[in-house]
XYZ file of C-alpha atoms in Angstrom:
584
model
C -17.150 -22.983 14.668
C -15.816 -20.655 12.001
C -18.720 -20.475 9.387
C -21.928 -19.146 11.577
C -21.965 -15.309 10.897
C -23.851 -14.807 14.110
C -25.135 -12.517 16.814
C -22.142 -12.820 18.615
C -19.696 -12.491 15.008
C -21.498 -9.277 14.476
C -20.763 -7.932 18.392
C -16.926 -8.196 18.172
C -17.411 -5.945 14.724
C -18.803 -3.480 16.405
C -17.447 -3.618 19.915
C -14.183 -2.992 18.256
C -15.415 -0.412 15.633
C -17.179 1.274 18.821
C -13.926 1.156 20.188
C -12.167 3.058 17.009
C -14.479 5.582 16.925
C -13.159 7.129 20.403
C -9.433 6.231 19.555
C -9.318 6.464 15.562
C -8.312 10.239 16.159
C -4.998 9.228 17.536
C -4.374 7.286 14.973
C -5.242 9.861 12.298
C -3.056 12.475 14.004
C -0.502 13.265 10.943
C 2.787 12.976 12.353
C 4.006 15.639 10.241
C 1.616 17.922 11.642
C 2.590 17.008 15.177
C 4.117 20.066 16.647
C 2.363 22.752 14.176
C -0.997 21.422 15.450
C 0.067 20.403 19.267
C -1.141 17.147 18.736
C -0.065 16.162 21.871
C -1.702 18.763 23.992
C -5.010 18.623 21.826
C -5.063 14.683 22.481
C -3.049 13.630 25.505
C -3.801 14.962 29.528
C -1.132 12.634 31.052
C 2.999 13.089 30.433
C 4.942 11.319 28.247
C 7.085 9.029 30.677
C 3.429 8.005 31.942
C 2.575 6.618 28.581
C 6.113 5.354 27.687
C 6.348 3.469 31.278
C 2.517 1.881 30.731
C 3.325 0.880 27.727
C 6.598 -0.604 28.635
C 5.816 -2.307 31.351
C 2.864 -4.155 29.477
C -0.297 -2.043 30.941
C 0.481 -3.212 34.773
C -2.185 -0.921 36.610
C -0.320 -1.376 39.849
C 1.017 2.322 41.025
C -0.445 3.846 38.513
C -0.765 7.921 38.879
C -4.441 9.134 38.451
C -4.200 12.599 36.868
C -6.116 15.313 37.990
C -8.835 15.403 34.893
C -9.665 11.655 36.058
C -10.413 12.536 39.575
C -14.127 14.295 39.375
C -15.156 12.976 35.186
C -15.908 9.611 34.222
C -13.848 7.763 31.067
C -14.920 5.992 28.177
C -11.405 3.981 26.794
C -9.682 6.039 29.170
C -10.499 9.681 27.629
C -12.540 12.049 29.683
C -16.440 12.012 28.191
C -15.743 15.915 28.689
C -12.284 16.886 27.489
C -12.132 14.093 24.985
C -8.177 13.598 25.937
C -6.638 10.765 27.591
C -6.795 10.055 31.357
C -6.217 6.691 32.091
C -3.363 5.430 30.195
C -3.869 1.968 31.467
C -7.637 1.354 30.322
C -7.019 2.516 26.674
C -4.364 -0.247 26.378
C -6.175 -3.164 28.149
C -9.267 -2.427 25.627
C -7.402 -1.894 23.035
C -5.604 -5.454 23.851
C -9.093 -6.734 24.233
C -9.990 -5.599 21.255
C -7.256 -7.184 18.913
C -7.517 -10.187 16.948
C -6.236 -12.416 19.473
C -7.999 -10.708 22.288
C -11.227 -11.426 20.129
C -10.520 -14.513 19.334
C -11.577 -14.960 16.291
C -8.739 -16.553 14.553
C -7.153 -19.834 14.571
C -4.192 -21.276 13.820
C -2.786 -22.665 10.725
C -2.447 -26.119 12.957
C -6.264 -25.886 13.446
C -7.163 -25.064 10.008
C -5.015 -28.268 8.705
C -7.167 -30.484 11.062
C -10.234 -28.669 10.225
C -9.652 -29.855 6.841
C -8.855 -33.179 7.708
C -4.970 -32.134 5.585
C -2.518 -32.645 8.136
C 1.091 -33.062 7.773
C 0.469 -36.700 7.972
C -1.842 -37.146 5.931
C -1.458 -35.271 3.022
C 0.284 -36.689 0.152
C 1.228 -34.603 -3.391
C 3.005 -34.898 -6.410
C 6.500 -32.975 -7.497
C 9.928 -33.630 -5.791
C 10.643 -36.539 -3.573
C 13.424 -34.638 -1.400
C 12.161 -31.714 0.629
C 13.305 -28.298 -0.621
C 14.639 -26.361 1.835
C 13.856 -22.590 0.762
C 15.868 -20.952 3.508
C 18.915 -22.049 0.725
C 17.530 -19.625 -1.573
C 15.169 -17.089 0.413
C 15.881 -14.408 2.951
C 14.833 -16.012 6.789
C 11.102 -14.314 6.561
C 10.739 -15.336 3.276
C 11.363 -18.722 3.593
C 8.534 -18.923 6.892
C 6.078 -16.923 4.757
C 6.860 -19.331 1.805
C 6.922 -22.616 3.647
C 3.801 -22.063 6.356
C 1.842 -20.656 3.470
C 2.843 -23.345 0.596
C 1.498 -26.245 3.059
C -1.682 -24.630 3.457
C -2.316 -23.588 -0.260
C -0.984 -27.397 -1.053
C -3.978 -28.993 1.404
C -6.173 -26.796 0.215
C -5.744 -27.772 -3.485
C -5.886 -31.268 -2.047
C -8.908 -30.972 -0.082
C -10.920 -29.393 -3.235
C -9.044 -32.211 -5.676
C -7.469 -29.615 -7.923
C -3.928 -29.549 -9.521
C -3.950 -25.497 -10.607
C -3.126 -22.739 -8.312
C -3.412 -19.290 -9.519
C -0.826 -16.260 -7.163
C -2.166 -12.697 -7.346
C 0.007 -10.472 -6.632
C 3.236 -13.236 -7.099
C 5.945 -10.360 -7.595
C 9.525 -12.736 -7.130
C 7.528 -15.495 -7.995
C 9.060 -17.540 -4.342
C 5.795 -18.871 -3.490
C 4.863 -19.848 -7.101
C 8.119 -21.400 -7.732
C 8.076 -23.389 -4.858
C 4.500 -24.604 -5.018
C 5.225 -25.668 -8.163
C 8.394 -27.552 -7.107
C 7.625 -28.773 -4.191
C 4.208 -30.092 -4.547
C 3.833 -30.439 -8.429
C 1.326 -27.821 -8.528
C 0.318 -25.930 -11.791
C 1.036 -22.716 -10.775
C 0.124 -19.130 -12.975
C 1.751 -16.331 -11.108
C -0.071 -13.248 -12.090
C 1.746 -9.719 -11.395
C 1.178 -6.029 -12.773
C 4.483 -5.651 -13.269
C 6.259 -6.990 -16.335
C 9.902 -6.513 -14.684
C 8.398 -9.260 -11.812
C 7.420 -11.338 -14.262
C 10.334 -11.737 -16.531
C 12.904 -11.581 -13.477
C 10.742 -14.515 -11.362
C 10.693 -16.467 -14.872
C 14.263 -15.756 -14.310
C 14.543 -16.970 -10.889
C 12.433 -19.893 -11.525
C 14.285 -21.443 -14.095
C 17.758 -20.996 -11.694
C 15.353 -22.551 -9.158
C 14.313 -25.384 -10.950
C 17.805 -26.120 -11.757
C 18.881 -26.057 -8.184
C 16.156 -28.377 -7.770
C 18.118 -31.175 -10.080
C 20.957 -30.539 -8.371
C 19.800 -30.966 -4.640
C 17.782 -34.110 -5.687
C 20.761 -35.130 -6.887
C 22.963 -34.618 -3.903
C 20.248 -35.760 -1.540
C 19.719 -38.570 -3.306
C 23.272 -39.624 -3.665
C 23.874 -39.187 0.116
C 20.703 -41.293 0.813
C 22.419 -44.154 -1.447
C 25.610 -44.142 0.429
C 24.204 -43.965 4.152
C 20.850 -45.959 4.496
C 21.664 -48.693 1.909
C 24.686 -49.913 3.266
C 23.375 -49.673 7.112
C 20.467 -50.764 6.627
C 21.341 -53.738 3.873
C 24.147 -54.796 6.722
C 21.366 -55.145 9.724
C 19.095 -57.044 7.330
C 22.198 -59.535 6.627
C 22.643 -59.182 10.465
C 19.218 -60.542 10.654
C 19.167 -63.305 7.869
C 22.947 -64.358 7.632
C 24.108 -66.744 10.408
C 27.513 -65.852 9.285
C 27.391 -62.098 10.537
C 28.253 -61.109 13.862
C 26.071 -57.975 15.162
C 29.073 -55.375 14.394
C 28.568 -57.361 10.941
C 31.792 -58.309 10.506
C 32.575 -62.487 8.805
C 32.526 -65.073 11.695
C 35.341 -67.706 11.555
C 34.534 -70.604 9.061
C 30.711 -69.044 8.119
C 31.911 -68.587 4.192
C 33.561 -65.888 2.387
C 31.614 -62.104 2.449
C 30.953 -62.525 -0.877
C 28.151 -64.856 0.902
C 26.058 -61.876 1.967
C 25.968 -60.260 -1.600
C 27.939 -57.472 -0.600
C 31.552 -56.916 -1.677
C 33.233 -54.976 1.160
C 35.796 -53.998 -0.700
C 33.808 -51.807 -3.382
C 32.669 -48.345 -2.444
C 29.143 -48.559 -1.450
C 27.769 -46.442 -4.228
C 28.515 -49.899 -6.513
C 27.059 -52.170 -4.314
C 25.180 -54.476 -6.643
C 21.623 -54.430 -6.399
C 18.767 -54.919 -8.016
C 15.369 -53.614 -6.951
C 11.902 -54.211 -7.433
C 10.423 -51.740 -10.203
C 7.690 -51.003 -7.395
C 10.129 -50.328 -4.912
C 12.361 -47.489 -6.491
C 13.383 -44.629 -3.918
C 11.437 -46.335 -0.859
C 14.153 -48.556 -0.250
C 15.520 -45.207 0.916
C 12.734 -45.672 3.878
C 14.159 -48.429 4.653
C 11.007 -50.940 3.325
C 11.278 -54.866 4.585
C 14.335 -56.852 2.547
C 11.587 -58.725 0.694
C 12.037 -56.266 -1.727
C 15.683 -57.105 -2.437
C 15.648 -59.402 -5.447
C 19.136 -61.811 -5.154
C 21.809 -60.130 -6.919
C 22.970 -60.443 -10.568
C 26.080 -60.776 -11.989
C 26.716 -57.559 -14.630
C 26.416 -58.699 -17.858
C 27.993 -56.706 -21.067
C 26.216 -55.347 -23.306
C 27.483 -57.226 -26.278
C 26.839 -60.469 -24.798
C 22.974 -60.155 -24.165
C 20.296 -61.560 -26.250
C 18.554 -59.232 -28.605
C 15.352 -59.627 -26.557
C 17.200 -58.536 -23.736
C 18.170 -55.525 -25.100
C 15.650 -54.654 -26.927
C 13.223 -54.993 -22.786
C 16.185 -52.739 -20.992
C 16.097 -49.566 -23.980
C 12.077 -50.154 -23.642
C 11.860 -50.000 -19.825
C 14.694 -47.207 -19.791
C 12.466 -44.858 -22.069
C 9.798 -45.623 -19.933
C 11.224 -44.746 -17.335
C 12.665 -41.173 -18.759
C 8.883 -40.846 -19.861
C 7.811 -40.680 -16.170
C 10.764 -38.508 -15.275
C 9.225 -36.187 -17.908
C 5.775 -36.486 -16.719
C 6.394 -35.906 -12.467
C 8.901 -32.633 -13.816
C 5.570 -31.555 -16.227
C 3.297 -31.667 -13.169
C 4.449 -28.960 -11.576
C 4.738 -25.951 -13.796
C 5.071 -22.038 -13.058
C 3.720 -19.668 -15.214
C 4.535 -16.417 -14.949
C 2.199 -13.805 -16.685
C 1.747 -9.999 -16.690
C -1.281 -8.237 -16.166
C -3.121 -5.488 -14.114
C -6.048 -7.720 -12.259
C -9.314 -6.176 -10.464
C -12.956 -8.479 -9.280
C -13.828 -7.844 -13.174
C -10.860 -9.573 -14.554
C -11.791 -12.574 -16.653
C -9.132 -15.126 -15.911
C -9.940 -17.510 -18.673
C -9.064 -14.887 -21.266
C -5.265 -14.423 -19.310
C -5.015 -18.138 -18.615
C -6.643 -20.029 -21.090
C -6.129 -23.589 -19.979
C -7.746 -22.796 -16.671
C -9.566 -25.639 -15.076
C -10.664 -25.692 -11.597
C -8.300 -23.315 -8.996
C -7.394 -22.243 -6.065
C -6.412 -18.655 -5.726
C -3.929 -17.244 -3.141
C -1.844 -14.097 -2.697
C 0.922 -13.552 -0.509
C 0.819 -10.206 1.050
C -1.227 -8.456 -1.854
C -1.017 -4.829 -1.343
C -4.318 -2.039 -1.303
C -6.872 -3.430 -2.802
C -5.916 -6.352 -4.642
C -6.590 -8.257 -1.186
C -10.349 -6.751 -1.726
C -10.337 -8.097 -5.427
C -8.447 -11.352 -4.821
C -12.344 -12.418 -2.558
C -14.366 -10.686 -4.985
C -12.786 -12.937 -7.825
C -12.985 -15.860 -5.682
C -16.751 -15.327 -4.999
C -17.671 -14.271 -7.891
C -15.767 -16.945 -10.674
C -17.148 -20.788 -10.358
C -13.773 -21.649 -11.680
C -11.902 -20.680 -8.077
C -12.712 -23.232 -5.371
C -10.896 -21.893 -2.454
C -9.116 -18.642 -1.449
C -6.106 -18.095 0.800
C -5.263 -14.552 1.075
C -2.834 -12.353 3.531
C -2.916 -8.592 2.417
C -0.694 -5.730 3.721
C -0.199 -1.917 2.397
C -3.392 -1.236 4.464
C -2.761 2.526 3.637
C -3.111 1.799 0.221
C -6.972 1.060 0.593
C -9.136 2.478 -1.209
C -12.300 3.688 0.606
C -15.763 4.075 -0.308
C -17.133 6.804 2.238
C -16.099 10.520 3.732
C -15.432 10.483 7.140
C -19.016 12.403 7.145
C -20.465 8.555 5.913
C -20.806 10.247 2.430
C -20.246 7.923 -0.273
C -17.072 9.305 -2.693
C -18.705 10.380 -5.947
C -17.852 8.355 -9.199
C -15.763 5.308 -6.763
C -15.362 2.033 -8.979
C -15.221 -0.794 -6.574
C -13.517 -0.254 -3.033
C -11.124 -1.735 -1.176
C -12.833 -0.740 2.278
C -15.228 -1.700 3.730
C -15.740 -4.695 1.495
C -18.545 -6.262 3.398
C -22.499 -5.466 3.411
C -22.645 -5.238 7.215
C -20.163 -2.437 7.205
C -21.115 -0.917 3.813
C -24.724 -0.795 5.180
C -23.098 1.605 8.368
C -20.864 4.087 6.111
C -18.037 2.749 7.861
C -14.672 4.920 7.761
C -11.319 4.654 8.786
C -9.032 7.148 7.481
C -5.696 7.076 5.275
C -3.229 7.936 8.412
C -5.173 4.774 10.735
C -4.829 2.350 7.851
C -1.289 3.687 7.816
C -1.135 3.144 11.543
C -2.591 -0.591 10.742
C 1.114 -1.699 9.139
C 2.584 -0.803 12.329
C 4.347 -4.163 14.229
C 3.071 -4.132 17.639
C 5.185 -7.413 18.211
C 8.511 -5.686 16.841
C 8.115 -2.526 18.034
C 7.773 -3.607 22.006
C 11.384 -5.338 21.148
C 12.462 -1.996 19.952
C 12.097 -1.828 16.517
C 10.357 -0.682 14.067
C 10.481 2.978 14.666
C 12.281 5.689 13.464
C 11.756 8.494 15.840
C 14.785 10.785 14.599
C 13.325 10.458 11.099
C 10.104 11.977 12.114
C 11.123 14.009 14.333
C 13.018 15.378 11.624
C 10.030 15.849 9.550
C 7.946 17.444 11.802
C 10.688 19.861 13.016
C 11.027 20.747 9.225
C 7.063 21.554 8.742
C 7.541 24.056 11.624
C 10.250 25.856 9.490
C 7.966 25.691 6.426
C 5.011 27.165 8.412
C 7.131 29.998 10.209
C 9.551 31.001 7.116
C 7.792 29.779 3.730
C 4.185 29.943 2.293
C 4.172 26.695 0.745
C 4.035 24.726 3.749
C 0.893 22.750 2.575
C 2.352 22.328 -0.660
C 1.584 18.425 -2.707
C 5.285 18.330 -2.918
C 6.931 15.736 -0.889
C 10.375 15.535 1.119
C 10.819 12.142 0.009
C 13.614 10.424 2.045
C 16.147 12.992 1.953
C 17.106 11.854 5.734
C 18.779 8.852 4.749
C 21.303 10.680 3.001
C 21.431 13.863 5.993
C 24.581 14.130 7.511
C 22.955 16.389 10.245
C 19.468 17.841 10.910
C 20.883 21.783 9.131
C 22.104 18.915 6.148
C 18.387 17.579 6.304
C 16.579 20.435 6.031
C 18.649 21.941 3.239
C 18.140 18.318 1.653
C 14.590 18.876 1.931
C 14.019 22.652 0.904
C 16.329 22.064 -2.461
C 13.637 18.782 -3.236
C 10.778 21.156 -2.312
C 12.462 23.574 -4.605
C 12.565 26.408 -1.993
C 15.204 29.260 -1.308
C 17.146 27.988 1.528
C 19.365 30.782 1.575
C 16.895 32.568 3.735
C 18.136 30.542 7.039
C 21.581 30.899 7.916
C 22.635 27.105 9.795
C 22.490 28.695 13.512
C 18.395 29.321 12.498
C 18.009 25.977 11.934
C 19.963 24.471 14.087
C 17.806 26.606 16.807
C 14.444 24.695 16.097
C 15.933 21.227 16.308
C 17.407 22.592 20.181
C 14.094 23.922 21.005
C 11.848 20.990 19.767
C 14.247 18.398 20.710
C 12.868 18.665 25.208
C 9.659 18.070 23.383
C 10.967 14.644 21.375
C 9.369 12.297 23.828
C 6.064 13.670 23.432
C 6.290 12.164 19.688
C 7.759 9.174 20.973
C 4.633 8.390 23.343
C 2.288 9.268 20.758
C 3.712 6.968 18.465
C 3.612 4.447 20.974
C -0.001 5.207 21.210
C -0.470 4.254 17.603
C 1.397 1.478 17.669
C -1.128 0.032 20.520
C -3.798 0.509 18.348
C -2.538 -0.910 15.445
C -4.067 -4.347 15.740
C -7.363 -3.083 16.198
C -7.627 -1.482 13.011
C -5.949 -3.958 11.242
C -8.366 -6.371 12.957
C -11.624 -3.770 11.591
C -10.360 -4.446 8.266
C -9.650 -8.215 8.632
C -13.110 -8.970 9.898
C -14.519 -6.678 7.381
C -12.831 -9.475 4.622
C -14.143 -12.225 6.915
C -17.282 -10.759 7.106
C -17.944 -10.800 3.382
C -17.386 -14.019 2.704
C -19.546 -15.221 5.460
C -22.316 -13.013 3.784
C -21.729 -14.955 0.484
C -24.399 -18.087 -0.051
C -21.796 -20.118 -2.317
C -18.915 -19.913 0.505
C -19.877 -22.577 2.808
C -16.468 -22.449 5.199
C -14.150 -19.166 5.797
C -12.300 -18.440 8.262
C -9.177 -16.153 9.922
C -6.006 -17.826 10.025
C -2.654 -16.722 11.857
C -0.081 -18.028 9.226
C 3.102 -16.496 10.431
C 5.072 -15.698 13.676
C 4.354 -11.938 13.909
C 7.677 -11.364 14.285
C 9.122 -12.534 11.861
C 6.139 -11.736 9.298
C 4.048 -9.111 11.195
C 1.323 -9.303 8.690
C 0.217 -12.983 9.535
C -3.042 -13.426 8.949
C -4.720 -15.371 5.969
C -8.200 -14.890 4.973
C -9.475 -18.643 3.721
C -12.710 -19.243 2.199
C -14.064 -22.445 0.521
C -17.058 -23.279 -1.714
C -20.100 -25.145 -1.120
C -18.616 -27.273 -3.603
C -15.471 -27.743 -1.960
C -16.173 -29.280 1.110
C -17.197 -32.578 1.351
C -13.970 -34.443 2.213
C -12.016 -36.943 0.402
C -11.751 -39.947 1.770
């Protein structure tokens, strides 16, 4: 279902790269540029409210105005084959719908993946702590989803391929690493270019590891007080004639001390004595075969030598293990600057067999997180989710030239769209990292801010020469009192006279541009539709390579997150041919 890269694989890459080349324009459109280049009027035949009302109101066609452009041309996406601007509001969005991920459908879920590989929640078991961390205690709320839907994937994956090492690209904090390592007693070797993310998630590992010990503790502790005593008092229910069922003493049944339990000592000194097999799993609540009959405490000084001598051997023993289950999962944090020709044996050099993973990788070190996996035998499996799609590198022009002197590029990564010159442009991969899911909530967007910023290029063009200048604005607005404050901000950071423009100057280009505000506002809107086709393009692009690789014998796109709370959700996961015959 997921492996074939067929016919019908190849269609939906270019029914929705067919799609992009009549829409990619839009999403191009610099927003800076948006009044000094009347974007809208270059782009858009229909009004604002029309485009703000479709897109509110979910693309419902019913009443929708035909404009006059529409009424003697045909459409292709809604634009007029003639004028090239949009028409029909309503058929962009429904293709552009259709042309998303889940319109595709192309992706499953991280519930289907888990069955897929035969790793369900049931039925996977792992190493590290006994109690369940809970890493909403020590994350931020979208942090903790990220962490916890992606650890149980990355955990069945190491499982599935029979591998204890797990190597993060790309682990910044080091959350996922720390809790891998935790949580499932994973070797874990956080890799990250930055030396300040390495030391500080050393840092927060080691408090991390330390709240570990402590919440065992507690957890532990509670357990001991609440299920012993319950469920030691049914059992005695069960066994003990001389127990009622509230499991109080009956009249003339014998004293309490009967039952093995002394009711008047807290519970936490109940005397018993467990099987060594049974341990913590009395805690889930096993039969009462495995209570032994209590013993009496003995002191110290009055057992044999024998005696001793067994209890220090079995209590080292014991601290042995303890040692042992705390070495299994390790995090190791290390700094370096990683691309597909990285050797990871020379930065890890107790590698062994691996699965690599990266949580939201930015640019290109999604691209060179596959091309590692593919192209080291080392890696069995990769689980990937990317973002910073703006931070792509690309390999052609928009002419289909290839860039002159380009090491290896982030887009397009596979052969199928290498082999077509495909392009998408800086401001549409920008576009990509929009949240379709948050912004129809209203969030997201910022209009005021770039408003602001387009407003100010009309100043630069009309009163300075160095409109086009490589100098940025930066985020002066943050710290703008007003929109005269904001453009003063801006001119002192561009390093331009801004004693030229008295504050009634100013002031008059916000009044006149500001009728004009929900023009901006719609064509953002527009963008934001398209998002999830382009970051689709680019996710089936990934997909698409590893289905062209002969060694990768299972990939697939998986929805990890809830969009909203993690708008970029998706995983690229790829196996080995080596990798996939199941454990039994």
């Amino acid at each position: 279902m997921f492996n074939d890269l067929t016919r019908s694989g190849k269609r939906r890459i270019d029914e929705v790269k067919r799609f992009l080349s009549g829409t990619l324009a839009i999403a191009n459109a610099h927003t800076v540029e948006f009044y000094t280049h009347d974007v809208w009027k270059r782009f858009i035949a229909v009004t604002p409210q029309e485009v703000l009302a479709a897109v509110s109101s979910g693309s419902d066609q019913q009443g929708a105005p035909e404009h006059k452009e529409k009424e003697h041309s045909r459409t292709t996406f809604g634009f007029c084959i003639h004028s090239n601007r949009l028409v029909d509001i309503h058929e962009l969005l429904e293709e552009a719908k259709a042309q998303s991920l889940p319109g595709l459908g192309v992706c499953v879920s991280r519930d289907e993946l888990l069955q897929s590989l035969r790793g369900s929640e049931l039925e996977c078991v792992f190493g590290g702590s006994s109690n369940k961390l809970e890493p909403d205690e020590f994350m931020n709320s979208k942090k903790s989803h990220e962490v916890q839907c992606m650890s149980k994937v990355v955990a069945c994956l190491t499982q599935h391929c029979g591998v204890k090492q797990v190597i993060d690209v790309g682990s910044g904090k080091g959350y996922l690493s720390s809790f891998l390592s935790l949580q499932y007693g994973l070797q874990v070797f956080g890799i990250d270019s930055s030396s300040t993310n390495t030391h500080g998630a050393q840092e927060r590992n080691r408090k991390l590891k330390k709240f570990s010990r402590v919440y065992q503790k507690r957890s532990k502790a509670a357990q001991t007080q609440a299920e012993p005593q319950s469920s030691l008092q049914t059992e005695m229910v069960e066994r003990k004639p001389g127990l009622n069922q509230d499991g109080d003493a009956l009249a003339g049944s014998g004293s309490q001390q009967d039952a093995g339990v002394s009711v008047d000592a807290p519970a936490a000194e109940t005397q018993l004595e467990l099987s060594p097999e049974a341990g913590e799993l009395f805690l889930s609540a096993l039969s009462a075969d495995v209570i032994q009959p209590p013993s009496p405490r003995v002191s110290p000084s009055q057992l044999s030598v024998e005696e001793r001598e067994r209890r220090k051997r079995e209590n080292l023993e014991k601290k042995a293990r303890s040692r042992g289950e705390g070495a299994d999962g390790v995090f190791s944090p290390l700094t370096s600057y990683v691309t597909s020709e990285t050797e990871l044996r020379d930065l890890i050099t107790e590698l062994e067999e691996a699965v690599m993973v990266g949580l939201h990788t930015c640019g290109d070190l999604a691209a060179s997180t596959l091309r590692m996996f593919v192209a080291k035998p080392e890696l069995s499996a990769v689980c990937g989710v990317g973002c910073c799609y703006h931070l792509l590198s690309e390999e052609f022009n928009p002419d289909g030239q290839e860039k002159p002197l380009q090491t290896a590029c982030g887009f397009p990564l596979s052969q199928y769209l290498r082999s077509q010159s495909c392009f998408c442009g800086r401001n549409a991969r920008m576009s990509a990292c929009l949240a379709l899911e948050r912004v129809s909530l209203g969030q997201g967007i910022q209009m005021e801010s770039l408003f602001y910023r387009a407003v100010l290029h009309v100043i630069l063009r009309d009163h300075y020469s160095s409109y086009k200048s490589e100098k940025r604005v930066g985020n002066v607005y943050s710290k703008a009192k007003s929109f005269v404050d904001y453009v003063r901000r801006a001119l002192h950071r561009l390093e331009l006279d801004d004693s030229k423009l008295c504050d009634s100057d100013i002031q008059s280009y916000h009044d006149t541009y500001k009728a004009r505000m929900d023009e901006m506002h719609a064509f953002n809107m527009l963008k934001v539709a398209l998002a999830p086709c382009i970051e689709g393009l680019i996710l089936l692009d990934r997909l698409c390579y590893l289905k062209e690789q002969e060694g990768v014998s299972f990939s697939a796109l998986v929805q990890l997150f809830d969009p909203l709370l993690s708008p970029r959700c998706y995983a690229v996961v790829g196996l080995k041919s080596h990798s996939t015959k199941l454990k039994s």
